[in-house]
Coordinates of C-alpha atoms in Angstrom, one line a residue:
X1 CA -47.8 13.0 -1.8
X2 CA -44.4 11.7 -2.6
X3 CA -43.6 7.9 -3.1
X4 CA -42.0 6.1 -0.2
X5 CA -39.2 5.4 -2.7
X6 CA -38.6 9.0 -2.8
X7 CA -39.3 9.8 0.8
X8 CA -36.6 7.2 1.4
X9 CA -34.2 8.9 -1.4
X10 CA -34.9 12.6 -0.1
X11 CA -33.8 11.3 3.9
X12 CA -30.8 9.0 2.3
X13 CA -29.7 12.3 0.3
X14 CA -30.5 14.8 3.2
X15 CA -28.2 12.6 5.4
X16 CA -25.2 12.1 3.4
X17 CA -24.7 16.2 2.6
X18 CA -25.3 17.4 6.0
X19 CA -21.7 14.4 6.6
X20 CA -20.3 15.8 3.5
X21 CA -21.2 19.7 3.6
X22 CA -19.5 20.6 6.3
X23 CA -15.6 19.9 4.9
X24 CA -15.2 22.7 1.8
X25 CA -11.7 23.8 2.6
X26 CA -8.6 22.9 1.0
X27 CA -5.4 22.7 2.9
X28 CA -2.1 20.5 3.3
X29 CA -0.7 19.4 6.8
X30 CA 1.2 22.6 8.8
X31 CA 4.9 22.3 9.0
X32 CA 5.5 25.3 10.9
X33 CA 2.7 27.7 12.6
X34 CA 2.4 31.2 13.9
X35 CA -0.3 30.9 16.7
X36 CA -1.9 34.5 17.5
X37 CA -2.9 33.4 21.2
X38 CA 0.7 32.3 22.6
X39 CA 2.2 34.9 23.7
X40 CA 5.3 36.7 21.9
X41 CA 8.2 39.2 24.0
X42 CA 11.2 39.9 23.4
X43 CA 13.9 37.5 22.8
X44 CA 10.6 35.0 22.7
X45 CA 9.2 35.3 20.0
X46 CA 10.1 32.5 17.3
X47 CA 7.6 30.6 15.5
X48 CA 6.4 27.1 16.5
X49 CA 8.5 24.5 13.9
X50 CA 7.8 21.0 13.4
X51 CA 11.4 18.9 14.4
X52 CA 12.7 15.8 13.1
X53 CA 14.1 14.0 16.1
X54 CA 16.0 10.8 14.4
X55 CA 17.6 8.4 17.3
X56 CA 20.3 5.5 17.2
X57 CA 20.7 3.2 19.6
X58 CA 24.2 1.6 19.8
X59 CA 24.6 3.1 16.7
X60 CA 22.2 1.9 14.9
X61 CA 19.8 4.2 13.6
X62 CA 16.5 3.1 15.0
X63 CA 13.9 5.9 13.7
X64 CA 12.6 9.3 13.3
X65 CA 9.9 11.4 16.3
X66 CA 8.5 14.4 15.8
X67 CA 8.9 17.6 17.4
X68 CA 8.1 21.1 17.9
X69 CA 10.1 24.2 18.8
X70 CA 9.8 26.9 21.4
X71 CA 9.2 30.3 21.7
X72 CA 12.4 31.0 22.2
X73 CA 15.8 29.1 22.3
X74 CA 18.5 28.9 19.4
X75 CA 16.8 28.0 15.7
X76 CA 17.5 24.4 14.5
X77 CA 19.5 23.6 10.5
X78 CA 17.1 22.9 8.6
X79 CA 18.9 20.3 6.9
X80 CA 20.2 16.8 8.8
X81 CA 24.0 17.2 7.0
X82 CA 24.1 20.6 9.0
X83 CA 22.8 19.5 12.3
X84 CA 25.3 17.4 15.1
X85 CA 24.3 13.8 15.9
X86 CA 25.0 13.7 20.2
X87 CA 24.1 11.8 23.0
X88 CA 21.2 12.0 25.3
X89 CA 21.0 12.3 28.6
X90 CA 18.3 12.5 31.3
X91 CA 18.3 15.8 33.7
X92 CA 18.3 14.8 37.1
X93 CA 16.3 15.4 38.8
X94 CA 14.2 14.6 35.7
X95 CA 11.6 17.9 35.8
X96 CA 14.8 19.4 34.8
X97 CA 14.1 22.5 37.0
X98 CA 17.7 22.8 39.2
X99 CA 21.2 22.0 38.5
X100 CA 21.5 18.6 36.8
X101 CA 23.9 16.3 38.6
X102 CA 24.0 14.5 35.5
X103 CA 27.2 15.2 32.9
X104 CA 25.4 17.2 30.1
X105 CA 28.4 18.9 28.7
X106 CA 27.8 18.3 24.3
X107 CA 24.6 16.4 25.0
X108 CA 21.1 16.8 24.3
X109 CA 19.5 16.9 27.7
X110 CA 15.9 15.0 28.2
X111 CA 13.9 16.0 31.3
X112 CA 9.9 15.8 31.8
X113 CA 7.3 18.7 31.7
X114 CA 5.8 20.2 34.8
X115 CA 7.1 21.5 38.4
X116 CA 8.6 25.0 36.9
X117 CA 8.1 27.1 33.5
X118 CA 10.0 25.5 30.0
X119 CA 12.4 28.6 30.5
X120 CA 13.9 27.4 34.0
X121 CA 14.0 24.0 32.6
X122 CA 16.1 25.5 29.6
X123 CA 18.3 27.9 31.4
X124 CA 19.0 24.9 34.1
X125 CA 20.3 22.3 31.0
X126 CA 22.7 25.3 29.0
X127 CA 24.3 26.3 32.5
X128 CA 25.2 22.6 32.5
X129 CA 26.4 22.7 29.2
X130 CA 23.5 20.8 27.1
X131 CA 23.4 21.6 23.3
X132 CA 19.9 21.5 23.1
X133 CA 16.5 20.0 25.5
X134 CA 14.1 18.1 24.7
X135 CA 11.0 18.5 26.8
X136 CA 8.7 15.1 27.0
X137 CA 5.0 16.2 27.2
X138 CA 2.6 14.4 29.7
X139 CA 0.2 14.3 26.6
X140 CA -0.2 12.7 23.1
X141 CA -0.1 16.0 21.7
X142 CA 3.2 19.0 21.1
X143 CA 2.8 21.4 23.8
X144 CA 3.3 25.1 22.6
X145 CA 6.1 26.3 24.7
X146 CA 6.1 29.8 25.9
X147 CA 7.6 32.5 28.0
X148 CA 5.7 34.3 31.2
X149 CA 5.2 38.0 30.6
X150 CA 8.0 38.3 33.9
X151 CA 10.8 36.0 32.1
X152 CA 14.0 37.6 31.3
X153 CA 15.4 35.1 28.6
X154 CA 18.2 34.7 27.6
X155 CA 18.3 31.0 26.0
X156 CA 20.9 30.3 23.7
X157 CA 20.4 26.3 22.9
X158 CA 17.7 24.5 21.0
X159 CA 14.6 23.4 22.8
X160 CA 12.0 21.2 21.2
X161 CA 9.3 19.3 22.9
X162 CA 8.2 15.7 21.9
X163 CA 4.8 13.8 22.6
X164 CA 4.8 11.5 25.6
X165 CA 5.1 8.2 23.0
X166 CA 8.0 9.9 21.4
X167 CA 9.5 10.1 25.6
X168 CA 8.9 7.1 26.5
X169 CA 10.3 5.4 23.5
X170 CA 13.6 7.3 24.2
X171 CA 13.2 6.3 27.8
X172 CA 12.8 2.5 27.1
X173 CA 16.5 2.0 25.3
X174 CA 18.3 4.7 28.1
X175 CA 16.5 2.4 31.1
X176 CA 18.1 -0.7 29.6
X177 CA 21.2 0.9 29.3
X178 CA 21.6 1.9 25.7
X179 CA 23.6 4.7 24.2
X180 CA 21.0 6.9 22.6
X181 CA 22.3 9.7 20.2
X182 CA 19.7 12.4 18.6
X183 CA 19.8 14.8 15.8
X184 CA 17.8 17.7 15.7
X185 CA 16.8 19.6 12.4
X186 CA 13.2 21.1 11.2
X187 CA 13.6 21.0 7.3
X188 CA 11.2 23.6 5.7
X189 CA 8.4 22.5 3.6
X190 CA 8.4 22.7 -0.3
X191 CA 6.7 26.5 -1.4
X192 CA 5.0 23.9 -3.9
X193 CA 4.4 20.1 -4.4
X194 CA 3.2 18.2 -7.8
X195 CA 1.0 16.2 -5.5
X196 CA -1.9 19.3 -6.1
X197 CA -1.6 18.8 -10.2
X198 CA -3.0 15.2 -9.1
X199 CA -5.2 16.6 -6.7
X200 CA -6.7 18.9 -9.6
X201 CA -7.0 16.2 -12.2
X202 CA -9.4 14.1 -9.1
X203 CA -11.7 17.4 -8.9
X204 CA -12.2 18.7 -12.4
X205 CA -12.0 14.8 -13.5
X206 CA -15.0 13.9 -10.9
X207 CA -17.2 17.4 -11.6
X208 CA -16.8 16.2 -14.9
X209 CA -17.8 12.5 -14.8
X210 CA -20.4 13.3 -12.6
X211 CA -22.2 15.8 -15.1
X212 CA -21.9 13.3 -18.1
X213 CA -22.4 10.1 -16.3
X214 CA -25.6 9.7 -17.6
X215 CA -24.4 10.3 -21.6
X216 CA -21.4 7.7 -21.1
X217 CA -23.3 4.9 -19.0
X218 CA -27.4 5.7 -19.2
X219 CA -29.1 3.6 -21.6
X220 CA -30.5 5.4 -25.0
X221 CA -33.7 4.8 -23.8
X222 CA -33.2 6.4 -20.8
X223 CA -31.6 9.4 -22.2
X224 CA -34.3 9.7 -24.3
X225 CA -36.8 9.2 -21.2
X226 CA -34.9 11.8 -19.7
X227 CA -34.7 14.3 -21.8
X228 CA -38.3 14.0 -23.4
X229 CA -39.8 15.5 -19.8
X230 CA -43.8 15.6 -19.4
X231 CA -45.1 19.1 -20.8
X232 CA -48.0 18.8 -18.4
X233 CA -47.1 19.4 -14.6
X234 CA -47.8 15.8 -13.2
X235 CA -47.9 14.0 -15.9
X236 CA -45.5 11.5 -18.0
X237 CA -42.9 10.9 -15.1
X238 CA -41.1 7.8 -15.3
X239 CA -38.8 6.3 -12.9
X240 CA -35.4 7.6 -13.5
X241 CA -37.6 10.9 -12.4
X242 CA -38.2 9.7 -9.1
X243 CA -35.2 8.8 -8.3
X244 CA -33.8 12.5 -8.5
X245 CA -34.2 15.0 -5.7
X246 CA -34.3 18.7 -7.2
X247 CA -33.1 21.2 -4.5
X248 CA -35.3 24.3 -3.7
X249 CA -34.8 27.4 -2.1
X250 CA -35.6 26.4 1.3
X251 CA -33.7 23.3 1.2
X252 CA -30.6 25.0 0.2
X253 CA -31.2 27.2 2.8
X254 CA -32.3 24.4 5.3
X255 CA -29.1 22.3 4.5
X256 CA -26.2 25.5 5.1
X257 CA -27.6 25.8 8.5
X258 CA -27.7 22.3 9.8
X259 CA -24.2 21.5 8.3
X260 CA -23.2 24.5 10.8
X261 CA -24.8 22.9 13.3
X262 CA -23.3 19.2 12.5
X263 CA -19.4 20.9 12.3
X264 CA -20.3 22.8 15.7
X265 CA -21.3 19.2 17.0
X266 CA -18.1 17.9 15.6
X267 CA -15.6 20.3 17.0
X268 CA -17.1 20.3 20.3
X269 CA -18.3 16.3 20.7
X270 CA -15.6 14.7 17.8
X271 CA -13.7 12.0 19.9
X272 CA -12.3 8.3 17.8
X273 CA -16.1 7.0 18.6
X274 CA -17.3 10.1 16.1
X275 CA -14.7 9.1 13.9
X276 CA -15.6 5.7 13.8
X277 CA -19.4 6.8 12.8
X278 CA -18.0 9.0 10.2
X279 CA -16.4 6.3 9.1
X280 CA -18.7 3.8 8.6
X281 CA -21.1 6.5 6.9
X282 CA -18.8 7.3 4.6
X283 CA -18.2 3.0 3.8
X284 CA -22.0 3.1 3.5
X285 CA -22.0 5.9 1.1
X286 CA -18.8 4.5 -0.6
X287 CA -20.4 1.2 -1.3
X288 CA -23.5 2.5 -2.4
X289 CA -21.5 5.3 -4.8
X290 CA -19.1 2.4 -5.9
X291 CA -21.9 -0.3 -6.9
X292 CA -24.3 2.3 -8.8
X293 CA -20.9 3.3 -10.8
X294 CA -19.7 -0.5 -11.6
X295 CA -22.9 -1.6 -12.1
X296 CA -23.7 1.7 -14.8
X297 CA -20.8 0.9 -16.8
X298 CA -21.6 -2.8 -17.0
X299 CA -25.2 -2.1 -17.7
X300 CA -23.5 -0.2 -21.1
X301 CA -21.0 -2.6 -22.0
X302 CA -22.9 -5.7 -20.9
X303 CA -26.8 -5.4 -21.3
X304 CA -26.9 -9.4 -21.1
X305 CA -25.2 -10.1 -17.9
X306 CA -28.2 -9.3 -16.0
X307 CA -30.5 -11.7 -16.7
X308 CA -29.5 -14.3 -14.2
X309 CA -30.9 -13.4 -10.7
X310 CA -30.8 -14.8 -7.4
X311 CA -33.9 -14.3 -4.4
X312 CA -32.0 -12.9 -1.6
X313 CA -33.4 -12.0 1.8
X314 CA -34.2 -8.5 2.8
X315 CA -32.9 -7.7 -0.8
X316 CA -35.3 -9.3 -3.2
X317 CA -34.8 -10.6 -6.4
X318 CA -31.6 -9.1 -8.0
X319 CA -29.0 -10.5 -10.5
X320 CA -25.8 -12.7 -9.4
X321 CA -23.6 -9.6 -11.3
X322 CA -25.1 -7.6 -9.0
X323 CA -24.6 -8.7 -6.2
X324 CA -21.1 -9.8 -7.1
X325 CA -20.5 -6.0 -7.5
X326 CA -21.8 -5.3 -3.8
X327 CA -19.9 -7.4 -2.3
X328 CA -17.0 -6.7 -3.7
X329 CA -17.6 -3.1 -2.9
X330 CA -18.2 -4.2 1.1
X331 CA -15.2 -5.5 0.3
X332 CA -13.1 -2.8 -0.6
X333 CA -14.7 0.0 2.0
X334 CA -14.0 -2.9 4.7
X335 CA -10.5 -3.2 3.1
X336 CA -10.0 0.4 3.8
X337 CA -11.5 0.8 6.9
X338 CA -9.1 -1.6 8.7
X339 CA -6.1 0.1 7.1
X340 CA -6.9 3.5 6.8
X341 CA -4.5 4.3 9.0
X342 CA -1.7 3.2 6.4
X343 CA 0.6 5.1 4.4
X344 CA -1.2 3.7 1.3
X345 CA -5.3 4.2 2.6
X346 CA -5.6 7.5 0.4
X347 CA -6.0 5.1 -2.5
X348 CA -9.0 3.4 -1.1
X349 CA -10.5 6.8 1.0
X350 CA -10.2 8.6 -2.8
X351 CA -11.8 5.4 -4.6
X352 CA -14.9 5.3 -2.6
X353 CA -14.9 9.0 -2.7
X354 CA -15.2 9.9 -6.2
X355 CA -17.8 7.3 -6.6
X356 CA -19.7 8.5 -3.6
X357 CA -19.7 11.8 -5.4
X358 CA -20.5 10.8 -8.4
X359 CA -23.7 9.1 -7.5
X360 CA -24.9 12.3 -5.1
X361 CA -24.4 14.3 -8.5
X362 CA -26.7 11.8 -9.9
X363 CA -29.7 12.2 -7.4
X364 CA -29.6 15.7 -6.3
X365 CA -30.1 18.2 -9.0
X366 CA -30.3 22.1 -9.2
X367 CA -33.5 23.0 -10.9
X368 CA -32.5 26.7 -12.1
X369 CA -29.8 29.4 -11.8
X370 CA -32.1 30.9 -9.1
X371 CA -31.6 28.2 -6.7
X372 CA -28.0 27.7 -7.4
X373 CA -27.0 31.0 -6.2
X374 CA -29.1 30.6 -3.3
X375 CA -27.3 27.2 -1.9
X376 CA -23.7 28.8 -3.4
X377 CA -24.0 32.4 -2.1
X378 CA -24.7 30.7 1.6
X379 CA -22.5 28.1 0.8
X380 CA -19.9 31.0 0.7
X381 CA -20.5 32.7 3.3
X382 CA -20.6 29.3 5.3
X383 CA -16.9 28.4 3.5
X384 CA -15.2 31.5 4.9
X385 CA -16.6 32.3 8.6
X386 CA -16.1 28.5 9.5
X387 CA -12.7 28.5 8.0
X388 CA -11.0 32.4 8.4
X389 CA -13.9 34.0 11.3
X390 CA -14.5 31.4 13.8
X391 CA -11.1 31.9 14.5
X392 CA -12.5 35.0 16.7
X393 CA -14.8 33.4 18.3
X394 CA -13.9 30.0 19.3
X395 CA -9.5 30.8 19.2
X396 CA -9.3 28.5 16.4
X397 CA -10.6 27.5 12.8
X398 CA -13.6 25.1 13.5
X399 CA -14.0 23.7 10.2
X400 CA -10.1 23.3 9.9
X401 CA -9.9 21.5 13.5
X402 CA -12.7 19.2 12.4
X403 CA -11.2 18.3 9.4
X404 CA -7.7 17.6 10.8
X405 CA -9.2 15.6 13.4
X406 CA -7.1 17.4 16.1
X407 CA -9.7 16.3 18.6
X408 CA -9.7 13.0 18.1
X409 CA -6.4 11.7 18.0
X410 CA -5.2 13.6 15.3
X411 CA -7.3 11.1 13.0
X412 CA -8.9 13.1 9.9
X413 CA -12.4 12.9 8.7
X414 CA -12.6 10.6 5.7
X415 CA -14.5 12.8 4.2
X416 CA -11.8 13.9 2.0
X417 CA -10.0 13.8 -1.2
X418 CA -6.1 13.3 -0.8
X419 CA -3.1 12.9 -2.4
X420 CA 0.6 12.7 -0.6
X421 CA 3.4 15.0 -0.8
X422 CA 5.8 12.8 -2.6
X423 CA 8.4 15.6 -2.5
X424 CA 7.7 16.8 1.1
X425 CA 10.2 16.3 4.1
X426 CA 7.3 16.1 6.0
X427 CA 5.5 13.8 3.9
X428 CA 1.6 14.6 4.9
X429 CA -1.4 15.1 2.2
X430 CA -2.6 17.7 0.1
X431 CA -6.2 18.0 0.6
X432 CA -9.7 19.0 -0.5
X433 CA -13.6 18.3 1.0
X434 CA -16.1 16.8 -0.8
X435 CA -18.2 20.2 -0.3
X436 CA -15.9 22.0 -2.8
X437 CA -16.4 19.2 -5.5
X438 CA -20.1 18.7 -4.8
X439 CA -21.3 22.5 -4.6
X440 CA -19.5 23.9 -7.8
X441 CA -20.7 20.0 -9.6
X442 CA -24.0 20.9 -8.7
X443 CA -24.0 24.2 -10.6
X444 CA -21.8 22.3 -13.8
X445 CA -24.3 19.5 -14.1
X446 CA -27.2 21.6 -14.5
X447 CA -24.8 23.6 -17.1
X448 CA -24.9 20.4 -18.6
X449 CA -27.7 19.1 -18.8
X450 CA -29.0 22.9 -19.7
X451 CA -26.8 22.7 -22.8
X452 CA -28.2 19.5 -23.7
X453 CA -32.1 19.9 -24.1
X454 CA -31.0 23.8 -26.0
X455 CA -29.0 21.9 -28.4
X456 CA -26.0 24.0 -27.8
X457 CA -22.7 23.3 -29.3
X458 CA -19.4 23.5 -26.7
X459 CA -18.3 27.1 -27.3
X460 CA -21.8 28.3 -27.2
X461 CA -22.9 26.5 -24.1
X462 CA -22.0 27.1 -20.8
X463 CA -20.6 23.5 -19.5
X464 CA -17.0 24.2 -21.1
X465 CA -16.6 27.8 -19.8
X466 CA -18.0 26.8 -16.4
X467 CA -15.8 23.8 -15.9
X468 CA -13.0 26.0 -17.5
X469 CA -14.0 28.4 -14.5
X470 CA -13.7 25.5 -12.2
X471 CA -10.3 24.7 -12.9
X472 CA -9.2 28.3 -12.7
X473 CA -10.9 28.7 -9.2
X474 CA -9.1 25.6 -7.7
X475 CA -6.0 26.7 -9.3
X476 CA -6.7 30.4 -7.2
X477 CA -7.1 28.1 -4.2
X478 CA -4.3 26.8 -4.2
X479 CA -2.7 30.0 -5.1
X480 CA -4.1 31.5 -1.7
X481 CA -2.3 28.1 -0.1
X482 CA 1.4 28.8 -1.0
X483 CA 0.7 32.4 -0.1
X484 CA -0.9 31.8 3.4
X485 CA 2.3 28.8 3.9
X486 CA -0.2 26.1 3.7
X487 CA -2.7 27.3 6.3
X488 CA -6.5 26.1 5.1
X489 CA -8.3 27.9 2.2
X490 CA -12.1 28.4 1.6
X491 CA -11.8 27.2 -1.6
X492 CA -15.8 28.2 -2.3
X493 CA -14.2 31.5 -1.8
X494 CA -12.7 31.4 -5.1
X495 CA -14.8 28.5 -6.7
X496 CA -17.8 30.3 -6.6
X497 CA -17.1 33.5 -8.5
X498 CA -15.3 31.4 -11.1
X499 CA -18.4 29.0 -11.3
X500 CA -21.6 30.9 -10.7
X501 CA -20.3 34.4 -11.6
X502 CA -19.4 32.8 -15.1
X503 CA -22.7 31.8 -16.0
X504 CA -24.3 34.6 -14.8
X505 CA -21.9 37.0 -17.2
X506 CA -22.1 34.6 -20.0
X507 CA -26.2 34.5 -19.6
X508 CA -26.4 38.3 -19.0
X509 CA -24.4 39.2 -22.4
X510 CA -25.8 36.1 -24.2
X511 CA -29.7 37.3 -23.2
X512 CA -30.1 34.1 -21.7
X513 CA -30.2 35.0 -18.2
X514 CA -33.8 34.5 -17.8
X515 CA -34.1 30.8 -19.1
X516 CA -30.9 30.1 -17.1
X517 CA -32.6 31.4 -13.9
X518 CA -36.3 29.6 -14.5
X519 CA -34.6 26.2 -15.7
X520 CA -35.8 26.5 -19.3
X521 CA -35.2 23.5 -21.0
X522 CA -36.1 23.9 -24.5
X523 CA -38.5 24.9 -26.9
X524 CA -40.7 23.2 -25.3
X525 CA -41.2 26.0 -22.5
X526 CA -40.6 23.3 -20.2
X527 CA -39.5 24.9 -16.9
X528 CA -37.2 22.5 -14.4
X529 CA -37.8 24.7 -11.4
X530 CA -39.6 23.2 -8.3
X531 CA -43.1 24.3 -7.1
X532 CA -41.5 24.9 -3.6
X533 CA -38.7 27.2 -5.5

């Protein structure tokens, strides 16, 4: 019968992946989109483009909203040099669905959604002589605008919609009798940023850490500990064994399937309360991930610092360093909770990240090839019908949705790596989920720790030429990114070939298949491989 230590680790573990497991895509924010379900005719059938709406008020230049375009109407520059800075002016009435009695001769006419279709509403503002409309939404969202299958258009000015915030802070300055002036231009997004070099140092940096963590902080004792495993089954375990939770067959299995049924739960329930659990999960698995890193490397640098201790409630007896670490950590993941929503939160959100990672590579371990293919080969098939098939059954990507947080404010799931677009117009984030760090780091930490106990050199293990394949397979994801103009990527897709695939060549043509796929760990005949496996 297990230990309630591990019985407590095992839930603890099981918990975080099924928050983490369910983001494995990479993707960066969508400047411009081609949506399959709106409709497209004749004459109405341009793509929807993100537009920068900047606004001065009595001349001053007071900020920037963001837009989309229609369906149809004239295309906007995509530079603001080439586009005309003019004054806006309500329709009136304000639907904007008859003959405006206001002056819109070289304006940019403003009128409200409903009452009549976005084409009446256009072809109403150019007979009046507007330069371009801008629809306000009744919604916090950009409203795809379309044509009816009956519409004979024939729209020859720019129409963009803006979210009802974006309205009513135009409204506020007109009502007190401002002069409001607008320019209109969607710039195009970069084919490429550096931001995904930085982006690819974080993921091949962490896989790495994470699979010798244990050789740059672990005590020499404990390395020996480790690596000197019990030849008799249940026998000769000591505690560093206890604390490590070895994945079998049916828990890989297990696992694919309820992280299917958390993202469904997600995408149909997510709303800013969900985000705020998410959130505070993923500052509980920061801080724990944060204080088992800091507290590893002082262990190796400062073996003394520990022996002062303190009786703490609930807690125990632990040392003052120690708990110095904690709450400092508390600290942090409170620091970025508050401001996540800042331009600068990535920092914090890929801090507690990378050590929350780090320590799950620590705990749960593959115990063989055998398993690894089971948990990766689902894991696959999980990556692409959440990300490029639900599409077909639910009208949009479910796992892309979820991650974007388009249900819940447009507020993303922390549960992600990112890094900003420096270069970008747009600004936004490059992006990648913990699942496609953890699942491949699973596989290169067994590598690891399979080179290790064979006493094989770096050319004739398989660590180097599995990370190697790591690199290679983000570098194909993001490949498949700039291809597909940014739209989301299963990057197990390509990860997994690159990772698994290259140690099952290398072990086919080295003979070594076997041993890889049983966990042999020496010459000790030792086998890693669970009795449940």
């Amino acid at each position: 019968m297990a230990s309630p230590t591990m019985l407590v680790i095992r839930l603890r573990t099981i918990l975080f992946l099924l928050i983490v497991g369910f983001l494995s895509f990479s993707a960066a924010d969508d400047v411009s989109r081609d949506d399959d379900d709106a409709p497209k005719y004749a004459n109405c059938n341009n793509t929807f483009d993100l537009v920068k709406v900047t606004y001065w008020v009595d001349g001053i230049e007071s900020g920037t909203i963001t837009g989309m375009t229609a369906r149809f109407g004239a295309i906007l520059p995509t530079r603001a040099d080439k586009a005309s800075r003019l004054p806006a002016v309500f329709t009136n009435p304000l639907n904007g669905c008859f003959n405006s009695t206001s002056k819109l001769d070289q304006s940019v006419a403003l009128s409200v959604r409903g009452d009549c279709t976005y084409t009446n509403k256009a072809e109403a503002a150019q007979s009046r002589g507007a330069v371009a409309l801008v629809i306000i939404n009744t919604e916090e969202d950009l409203t795809e605008m379309v044509c009816s299958d009956n519409d004979t258009v024939s729209i020859a000015i720019a129409v963009v919609s803006v979210t009802k915030s974006g309205g009513d802070t135009l409204n506020k300055s007109l009502a007190a009798g401002k002069r409001v002036e607008l320019l209109l231009y969607a710039p195009k997004r970069l084919p490429a940023d550096f931001s995904v070099i930085f982006l690819w140092m974080m993921a091949v940096g962490t896989v790495v850490t994470a699979s010798l963590w244990s050789d740059l902080v672990a005590c020499e004792q404990n390395d020996e500990q480790y690596n000197e495993l019990s030849k008799e089954s249940g026998t000769g375990k000591n505690d560093s064994e206890d604390e490590i939770v070895d994945i079998t067959i049916r828990s890989a299995v297990f696992f694919v399937l309820s992280a299917s049924v958390m993202l469904l739960l997600l995408y149909f329930f997510m709303s800013s309360w969900f985000v705020w659990l998410l959130v505070v999960l993923f500052c509980v698995g920061g801080i724990e991930g944060m204080h088992a890193c800091i507290t590893g490397i002082l262990h190796r640098t400062c073996r003394n610092c520990w022996q002062k201790t303190v009786k703490v409630p609930y807690l125990g007896e632990n040392s003052i360093l120690s708990l110095s670490v904690l709450l400092f950590c508390v600290a942090f993941a409170v620091w970025w909770a508050v401001t996540r929503q800042a331009s600068y939160s990535w920092i914090g959100q890929d801090v507690l990240g990378i050590c929350f990672m780090i320590s799950v590579l620590q705990i749960v371990r593959l115990p063989n090839i055998k398993v690894a293919t089971v948990l990766l080969c689902c894991a696959f098939i999980y990556d692409i019908f959440w990300v490029f098939l639900s599409p077909y059954i639910f009208k949009q990507s479910v796992m892309i949705t979820v991650a974007r947080g388009d249900k819940a404010g447009g507020e993303a799931i922390p549960m992600l790596l990112r890094f900003p677009r420096f270069l970008d117009p747009w600004s936004g984030f490059d992006m990648i989920g913990f699942g496609d760090i953890i699942f491949p780091g699973l596989l290169l930490s067994f590598s690891h720790r399979f080179d290790k106990a064979n006493k094989k050199g770096m050319a004739s293990g398989y660590f180097l030429w599995l990370t190697i394949g790591y690199g290679v397979g983000l570098l194909l994801t993001y490949l498949g990114l700039y291809l597909m103009n940014g739209y989301g990527q299963p990057a197990l897709l390509y990860l997994v070939p690159c990772t698994l695939g290259t140690a099952v060549v290398l072990g086919f043509f080295r003979g070594e298949l076997k041993d890889l796929w049983d966990g042999y760990l020496g010459s000790d005949s030792y086998r890693l491989s669970s009795p449940e496996a």
